[in-house]
mmCIF file of C-alpha atoms in Angstrom:
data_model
loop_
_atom_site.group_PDB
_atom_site.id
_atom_site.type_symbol
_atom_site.label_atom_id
_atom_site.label_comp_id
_atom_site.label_asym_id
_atom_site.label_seq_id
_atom_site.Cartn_x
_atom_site.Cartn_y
_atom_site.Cartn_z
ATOM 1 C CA UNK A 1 89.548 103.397 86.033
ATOM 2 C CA UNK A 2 87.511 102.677 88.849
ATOM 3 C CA UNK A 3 83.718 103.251 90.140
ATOM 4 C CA UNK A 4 81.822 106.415 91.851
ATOM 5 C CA UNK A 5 78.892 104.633 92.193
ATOM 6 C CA UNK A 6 75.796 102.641 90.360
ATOM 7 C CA UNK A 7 72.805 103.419 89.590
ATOM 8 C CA UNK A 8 70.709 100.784 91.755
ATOM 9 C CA UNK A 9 69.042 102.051 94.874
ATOM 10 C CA UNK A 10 68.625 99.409 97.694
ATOM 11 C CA UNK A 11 64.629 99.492 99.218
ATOM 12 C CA UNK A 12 66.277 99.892 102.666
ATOM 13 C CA UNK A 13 68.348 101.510 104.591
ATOM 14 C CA UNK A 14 71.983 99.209 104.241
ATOM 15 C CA UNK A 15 72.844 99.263 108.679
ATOM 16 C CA UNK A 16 75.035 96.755 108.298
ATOM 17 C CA UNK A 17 77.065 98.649 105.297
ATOM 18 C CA UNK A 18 77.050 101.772 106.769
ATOM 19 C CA UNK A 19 78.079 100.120 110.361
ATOM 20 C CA UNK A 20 80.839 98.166 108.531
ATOM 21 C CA UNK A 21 82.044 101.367 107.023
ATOM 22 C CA UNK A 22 81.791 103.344 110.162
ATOM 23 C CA UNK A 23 83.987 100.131 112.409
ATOM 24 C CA UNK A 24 86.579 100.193 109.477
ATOM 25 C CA UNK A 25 87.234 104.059 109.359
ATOM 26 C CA UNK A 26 87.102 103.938 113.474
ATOM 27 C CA UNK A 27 89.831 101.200 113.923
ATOM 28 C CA UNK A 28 92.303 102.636 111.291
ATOM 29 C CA UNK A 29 92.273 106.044 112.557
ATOM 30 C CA UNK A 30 92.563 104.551 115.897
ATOM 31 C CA UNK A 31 95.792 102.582 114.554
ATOM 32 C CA UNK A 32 97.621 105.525 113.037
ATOM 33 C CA UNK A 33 99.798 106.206 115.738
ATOM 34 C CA UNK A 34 101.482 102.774 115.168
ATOM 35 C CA UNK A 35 102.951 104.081 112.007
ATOM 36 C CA UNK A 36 105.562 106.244 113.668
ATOM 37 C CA UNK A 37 107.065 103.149 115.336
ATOM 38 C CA UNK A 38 107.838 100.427 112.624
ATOM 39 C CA UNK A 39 108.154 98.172 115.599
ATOM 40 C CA UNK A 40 105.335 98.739 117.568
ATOM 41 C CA UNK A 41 103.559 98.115 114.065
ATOM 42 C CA UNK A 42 104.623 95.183 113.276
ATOM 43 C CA UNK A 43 103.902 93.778 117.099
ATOM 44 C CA UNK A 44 100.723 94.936 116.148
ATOM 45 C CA UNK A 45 100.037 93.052 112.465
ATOM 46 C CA UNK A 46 101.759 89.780 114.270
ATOM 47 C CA UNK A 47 98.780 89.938 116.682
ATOM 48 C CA UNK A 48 95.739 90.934 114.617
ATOM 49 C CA UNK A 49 96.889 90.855 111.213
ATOM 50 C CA UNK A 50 96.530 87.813 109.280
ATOM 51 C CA UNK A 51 100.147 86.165 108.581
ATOM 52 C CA UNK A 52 100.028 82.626 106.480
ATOM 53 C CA UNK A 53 102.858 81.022 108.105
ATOM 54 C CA UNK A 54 101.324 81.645 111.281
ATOM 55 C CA UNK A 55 98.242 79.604 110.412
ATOM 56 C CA UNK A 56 101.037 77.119 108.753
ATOM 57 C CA UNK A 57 102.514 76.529 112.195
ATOM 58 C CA UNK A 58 98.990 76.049 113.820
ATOM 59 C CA UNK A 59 98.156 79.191 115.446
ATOM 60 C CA UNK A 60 97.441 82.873 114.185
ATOM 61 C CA UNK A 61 93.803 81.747 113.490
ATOM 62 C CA UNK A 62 92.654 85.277 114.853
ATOM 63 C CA UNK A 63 94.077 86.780 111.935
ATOM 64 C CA UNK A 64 91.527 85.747 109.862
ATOM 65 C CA UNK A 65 89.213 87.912 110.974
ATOM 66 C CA UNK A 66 90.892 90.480 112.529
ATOM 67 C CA UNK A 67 93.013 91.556 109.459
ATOM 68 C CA UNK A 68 89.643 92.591 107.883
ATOM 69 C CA UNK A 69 89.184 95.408 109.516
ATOM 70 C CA UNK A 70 92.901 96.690 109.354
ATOM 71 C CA UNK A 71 93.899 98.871 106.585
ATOM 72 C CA UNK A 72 98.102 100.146 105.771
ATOM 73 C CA UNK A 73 97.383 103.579 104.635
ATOM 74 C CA UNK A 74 94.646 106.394 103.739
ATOM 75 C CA UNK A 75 94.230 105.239 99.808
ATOM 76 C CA UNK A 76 93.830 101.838 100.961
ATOM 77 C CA UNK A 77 90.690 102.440 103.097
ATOM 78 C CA UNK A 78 89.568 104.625 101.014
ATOM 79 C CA UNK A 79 89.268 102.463 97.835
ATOM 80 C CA UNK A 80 88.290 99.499 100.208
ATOM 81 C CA UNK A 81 85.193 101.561 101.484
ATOM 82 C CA UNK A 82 84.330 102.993 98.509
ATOM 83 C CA UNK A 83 83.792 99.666 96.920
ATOM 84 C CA UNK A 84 81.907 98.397 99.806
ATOM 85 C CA UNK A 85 79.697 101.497 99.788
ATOM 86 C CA UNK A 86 78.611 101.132 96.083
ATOM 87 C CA UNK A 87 77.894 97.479 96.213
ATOM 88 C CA UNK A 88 77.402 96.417 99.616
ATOM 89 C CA UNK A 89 73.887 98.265 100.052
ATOM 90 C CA UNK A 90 71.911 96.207 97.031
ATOM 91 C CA UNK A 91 73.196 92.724 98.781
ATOM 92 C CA UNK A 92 72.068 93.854 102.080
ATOM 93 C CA UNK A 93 68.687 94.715 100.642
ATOM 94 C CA UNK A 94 68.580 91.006 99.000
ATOM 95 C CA UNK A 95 69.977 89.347 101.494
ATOM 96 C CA UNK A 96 68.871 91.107 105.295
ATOM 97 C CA UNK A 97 70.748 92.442 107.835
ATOM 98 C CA UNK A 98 71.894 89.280 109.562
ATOM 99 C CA UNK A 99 72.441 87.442 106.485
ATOM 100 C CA UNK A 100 74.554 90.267 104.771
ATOM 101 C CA UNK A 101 76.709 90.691 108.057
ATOM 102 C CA UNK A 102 77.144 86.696 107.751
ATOM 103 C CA UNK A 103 77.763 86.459 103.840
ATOM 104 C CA UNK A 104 80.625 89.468 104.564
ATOM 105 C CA UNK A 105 82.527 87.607 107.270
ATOM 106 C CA UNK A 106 82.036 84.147 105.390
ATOM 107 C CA UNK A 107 83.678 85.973 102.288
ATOM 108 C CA UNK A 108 85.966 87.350 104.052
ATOM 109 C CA UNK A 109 87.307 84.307 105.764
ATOM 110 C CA UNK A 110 87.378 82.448 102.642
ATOM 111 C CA UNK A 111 89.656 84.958 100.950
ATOM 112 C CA UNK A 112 91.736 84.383 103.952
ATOM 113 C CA UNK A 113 92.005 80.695 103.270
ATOM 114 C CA UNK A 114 92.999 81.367 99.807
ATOM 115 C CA UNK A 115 95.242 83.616 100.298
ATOM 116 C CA UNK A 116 97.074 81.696 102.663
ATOM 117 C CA UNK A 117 96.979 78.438 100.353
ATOM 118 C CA UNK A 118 98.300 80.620 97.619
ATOM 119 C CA UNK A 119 101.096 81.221 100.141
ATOM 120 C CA UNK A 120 101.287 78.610 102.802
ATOM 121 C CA UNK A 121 104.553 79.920 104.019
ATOM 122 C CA UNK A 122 104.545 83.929 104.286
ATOM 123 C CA UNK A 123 105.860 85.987 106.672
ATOM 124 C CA UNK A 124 104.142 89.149 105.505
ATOM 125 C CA UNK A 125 101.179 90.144 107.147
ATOM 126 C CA UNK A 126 98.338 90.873 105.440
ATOM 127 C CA UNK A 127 95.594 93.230 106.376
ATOM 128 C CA UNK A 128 92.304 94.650 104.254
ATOM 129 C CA UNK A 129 88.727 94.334 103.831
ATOM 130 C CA UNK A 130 89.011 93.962 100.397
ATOM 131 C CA UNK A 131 89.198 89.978 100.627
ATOM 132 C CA UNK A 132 85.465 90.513 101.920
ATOM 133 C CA UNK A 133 84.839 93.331 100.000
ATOM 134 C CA UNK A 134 85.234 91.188 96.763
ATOM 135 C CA UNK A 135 82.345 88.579 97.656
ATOM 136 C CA UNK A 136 80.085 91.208 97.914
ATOM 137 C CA UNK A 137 81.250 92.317 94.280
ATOM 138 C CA UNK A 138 81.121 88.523 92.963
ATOM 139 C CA UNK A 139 77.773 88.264 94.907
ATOM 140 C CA UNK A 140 76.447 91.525 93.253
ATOM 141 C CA UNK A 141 77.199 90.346 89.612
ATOM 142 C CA UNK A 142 75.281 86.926 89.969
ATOM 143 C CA UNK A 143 72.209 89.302 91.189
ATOM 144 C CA UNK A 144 72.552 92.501 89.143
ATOM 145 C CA UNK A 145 75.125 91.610 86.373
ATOM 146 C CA UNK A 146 73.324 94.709 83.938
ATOM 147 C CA UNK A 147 73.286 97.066 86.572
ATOM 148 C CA UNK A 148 74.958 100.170 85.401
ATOM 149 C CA UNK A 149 77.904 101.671 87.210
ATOM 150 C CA UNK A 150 79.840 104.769 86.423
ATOM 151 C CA UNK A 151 83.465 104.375 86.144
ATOM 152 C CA UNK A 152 86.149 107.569 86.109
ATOM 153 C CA UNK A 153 88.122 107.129 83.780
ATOM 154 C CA UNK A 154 91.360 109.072 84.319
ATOM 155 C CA UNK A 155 93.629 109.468 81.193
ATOM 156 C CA UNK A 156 96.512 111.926 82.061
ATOM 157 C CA UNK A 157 94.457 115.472 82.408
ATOM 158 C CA UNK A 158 91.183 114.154 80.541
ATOM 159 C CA UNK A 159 88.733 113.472 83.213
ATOM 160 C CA UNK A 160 85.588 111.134 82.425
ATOM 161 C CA UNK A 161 82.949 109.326 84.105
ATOM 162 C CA UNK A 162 81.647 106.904 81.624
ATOM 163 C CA UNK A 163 78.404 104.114 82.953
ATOM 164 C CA UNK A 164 78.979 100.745 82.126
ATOM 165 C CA UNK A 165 77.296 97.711 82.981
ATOM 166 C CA UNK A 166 78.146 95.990 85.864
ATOM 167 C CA UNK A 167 79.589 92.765 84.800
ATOM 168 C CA UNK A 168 81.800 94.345 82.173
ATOM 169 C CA UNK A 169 83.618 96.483 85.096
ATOM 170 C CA UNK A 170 83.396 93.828 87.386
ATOM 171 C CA UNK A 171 84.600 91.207 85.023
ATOM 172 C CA UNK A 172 87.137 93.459 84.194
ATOM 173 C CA UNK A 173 88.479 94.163 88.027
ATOM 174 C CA UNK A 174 88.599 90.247 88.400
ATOM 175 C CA UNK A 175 90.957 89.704 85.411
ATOM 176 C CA UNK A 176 93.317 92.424 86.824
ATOM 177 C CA UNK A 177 93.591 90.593 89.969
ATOM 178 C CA UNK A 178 94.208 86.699 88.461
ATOM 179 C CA UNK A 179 96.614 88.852 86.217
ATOM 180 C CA UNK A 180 98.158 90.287 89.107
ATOM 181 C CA UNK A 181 98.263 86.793 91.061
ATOM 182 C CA UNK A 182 100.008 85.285 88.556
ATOM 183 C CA UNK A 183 102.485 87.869 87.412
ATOM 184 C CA UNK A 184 103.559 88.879 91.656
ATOM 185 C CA UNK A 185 106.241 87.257 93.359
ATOM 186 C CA UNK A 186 105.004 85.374 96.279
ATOM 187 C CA UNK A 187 107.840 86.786 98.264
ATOM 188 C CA UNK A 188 106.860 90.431 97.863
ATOM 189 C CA UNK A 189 104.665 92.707 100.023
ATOM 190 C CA UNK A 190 101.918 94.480 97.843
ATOM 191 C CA UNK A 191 98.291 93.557 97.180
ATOM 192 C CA UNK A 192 96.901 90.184 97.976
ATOM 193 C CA UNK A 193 95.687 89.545 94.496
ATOM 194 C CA UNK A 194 94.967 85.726 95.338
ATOM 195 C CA UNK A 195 92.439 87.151 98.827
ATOM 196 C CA UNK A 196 90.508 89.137 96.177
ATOM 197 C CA UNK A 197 90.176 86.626 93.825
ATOM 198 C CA UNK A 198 89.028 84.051 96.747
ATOM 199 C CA UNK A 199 86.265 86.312 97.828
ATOM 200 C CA UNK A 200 85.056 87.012 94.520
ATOM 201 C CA UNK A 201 84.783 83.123 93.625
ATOM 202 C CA UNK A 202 83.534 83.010 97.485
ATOM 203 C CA UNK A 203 80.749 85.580 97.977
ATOM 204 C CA UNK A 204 79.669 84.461 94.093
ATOM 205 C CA UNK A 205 78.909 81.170 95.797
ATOM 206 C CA UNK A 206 77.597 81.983 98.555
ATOM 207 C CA UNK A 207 75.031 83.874 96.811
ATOM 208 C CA UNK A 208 73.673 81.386 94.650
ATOM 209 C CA UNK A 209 70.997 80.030 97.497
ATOM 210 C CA UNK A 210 69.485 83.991 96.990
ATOM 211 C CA UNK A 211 69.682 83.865 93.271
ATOM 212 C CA UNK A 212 67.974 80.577 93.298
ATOM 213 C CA UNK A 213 65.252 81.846 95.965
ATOM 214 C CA UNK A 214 64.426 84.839 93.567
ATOM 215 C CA UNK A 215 63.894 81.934 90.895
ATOM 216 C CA UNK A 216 67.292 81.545 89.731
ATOM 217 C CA UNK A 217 67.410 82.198 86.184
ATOM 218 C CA UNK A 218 63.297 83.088 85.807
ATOM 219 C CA UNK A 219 65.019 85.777 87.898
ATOM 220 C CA UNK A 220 67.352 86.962 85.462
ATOM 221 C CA UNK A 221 64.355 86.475 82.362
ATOM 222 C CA UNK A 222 62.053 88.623 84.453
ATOM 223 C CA UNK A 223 64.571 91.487 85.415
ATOM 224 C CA UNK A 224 67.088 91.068 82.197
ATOM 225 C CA UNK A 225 69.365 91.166 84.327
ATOM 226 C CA UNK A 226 68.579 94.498 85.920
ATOM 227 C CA UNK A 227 67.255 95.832 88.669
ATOM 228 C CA UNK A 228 63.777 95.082 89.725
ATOM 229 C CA UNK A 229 63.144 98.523 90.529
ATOM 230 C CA UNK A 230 63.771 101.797 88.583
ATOM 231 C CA UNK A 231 67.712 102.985 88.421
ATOM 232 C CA UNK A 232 68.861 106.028 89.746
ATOM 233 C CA UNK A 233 69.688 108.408 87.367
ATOM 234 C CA UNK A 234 72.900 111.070 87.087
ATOM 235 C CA UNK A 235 73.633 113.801 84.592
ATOM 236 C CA UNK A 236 77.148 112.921 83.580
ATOM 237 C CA UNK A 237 77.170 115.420 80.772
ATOM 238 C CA UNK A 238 78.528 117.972 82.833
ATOM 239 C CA UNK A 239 80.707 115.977 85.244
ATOM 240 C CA UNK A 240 83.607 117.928 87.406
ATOM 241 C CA UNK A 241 86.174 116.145 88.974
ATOM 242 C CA UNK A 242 88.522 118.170 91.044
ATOM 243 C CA UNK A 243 91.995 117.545 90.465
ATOM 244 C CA UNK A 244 94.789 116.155 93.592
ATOM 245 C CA UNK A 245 97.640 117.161 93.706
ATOM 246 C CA UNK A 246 100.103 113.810 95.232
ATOM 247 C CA UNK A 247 102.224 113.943 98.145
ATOM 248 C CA UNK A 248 105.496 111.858 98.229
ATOM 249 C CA UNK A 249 105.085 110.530 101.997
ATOM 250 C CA UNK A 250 108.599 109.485 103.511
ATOM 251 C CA UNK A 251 107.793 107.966 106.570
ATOM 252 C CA UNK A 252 108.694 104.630 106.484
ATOM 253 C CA UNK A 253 106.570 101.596 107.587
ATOM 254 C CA UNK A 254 106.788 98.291 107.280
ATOM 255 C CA UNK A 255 106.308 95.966 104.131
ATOM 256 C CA UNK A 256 103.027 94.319 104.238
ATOM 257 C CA UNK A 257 100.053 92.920 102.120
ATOM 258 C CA UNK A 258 97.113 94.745 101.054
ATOM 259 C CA UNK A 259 93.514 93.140 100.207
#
């Protein structure tokens, strides 16, 4: 299960997403030779990515915000961007250009710092937008929590897309990743549950002072927690969804974290 998109145009035209998108896509394909040298890769995650026993030992700061822009394979930026693409064009039309661009790093950073709290004393790099990429999500379910977002759902060979309000799949995605926090080993490379959970908690914060300048909950009473504009709408009556057929890849890279 996860989304395609919502049904909430933005009034403008979301720069900053599409520019965050665009730097994203431009650095990992620029990366990709790395992964045919597990060394050279890992020279290059102890430079840029962001690794909590570095910051433990009082340097590594860099990391921070370099590792959001870094992504360890294709599904990884893919899902990351995706995400971003759906949401981060209705906070950017609340919030501005310069104050979107601002909220993103801020969330992003603070995902950093949790992560690396969860995990003072990790050796595995972590790279991802995602940390960043869940503010905007916690930021976009204080605004729009009734926004409607179609979901695939993907049960074996039955292929659905199903709309749902936002705060049900969003509240949903956020218990997967405290459930996936909790139930990890610290030790292990793999998703940086405790990141995602940061920036949710993060970007939900910081998006209070915009909630409250829209008239805080007179906000919510006057849109019902919609929209204030009319929703696009899709036919999903008749939706196709292609399917993939997976490739085993046996190249092998390095263990790292993914957010």
């Amino acid at each position: 299960m996860f989304p395609i998109r919502d049904h909430n145009p933005s009034g403008r035209t979301p720069f900053v997403t599409y520019a965050l998108i665009a730097i994203n896509i431009a650095v990992f394909l620029s990366t990709l030779d790395l992964n045919q040298s597990p060394r050279a890769l890992m020279s290059f995650y102890a430079n840029y990515a962001l690794v909590p026993a570095f910051l433990s030992e009082g340097y590594g700061y860099s990391g921070l915000v370099t590792s959001m822009f870094l992504h360890g394979g294709w599904m990884h930026i893919a899902g990351n961007m995706l995400f971003l693409y759906i949401f981060g064009d209705n906070l950017e039309d609340k919030m501005g250009h310069a104050g979107f661009t601002l909220f993103y790093l801020a969330a992003g950073l603070g995902a950093g710092l949790i992560h690396w709290l969860a995990d003072p004393f990790s050796a595995i790099p972590t790279v991802g937008a995602s940390g960043a990429i869940a503010g905007v999500m916690g930021g976009y379910l204080l605004l729009f929590p009734k926004a409607r977002v179609d979901i695939l759902i993907i049960l074996i060979i039955i292929f659905r897309v199903l709309p749902v309000p936002a705060w049900l799949m969003l509240a949903l995605w956020f218990a997967m990743q405290l459930l996936g926090g909790w139930s990890e080993p610290a030790d292990q490379g793999g998703v940086a549950y405790w990141a995602h959970v940061g920036g949710f908690v993060v970007g939900l914060a910081l998006t209070v002072p915009v909630w409250l300048r829209l008239g805080g909950p007179r906000f919510w009473t006057r849109t019902h927690g919609l929209p204030p504009h009319p929703e696009t709408r899709y036919d999903t009556s008749r939706s196709r969804v292609p399917r993939i057929q997976s490739r085993k890849s046996h190249s092998q890279v390095p263990r790292i974290r993914r957010k």
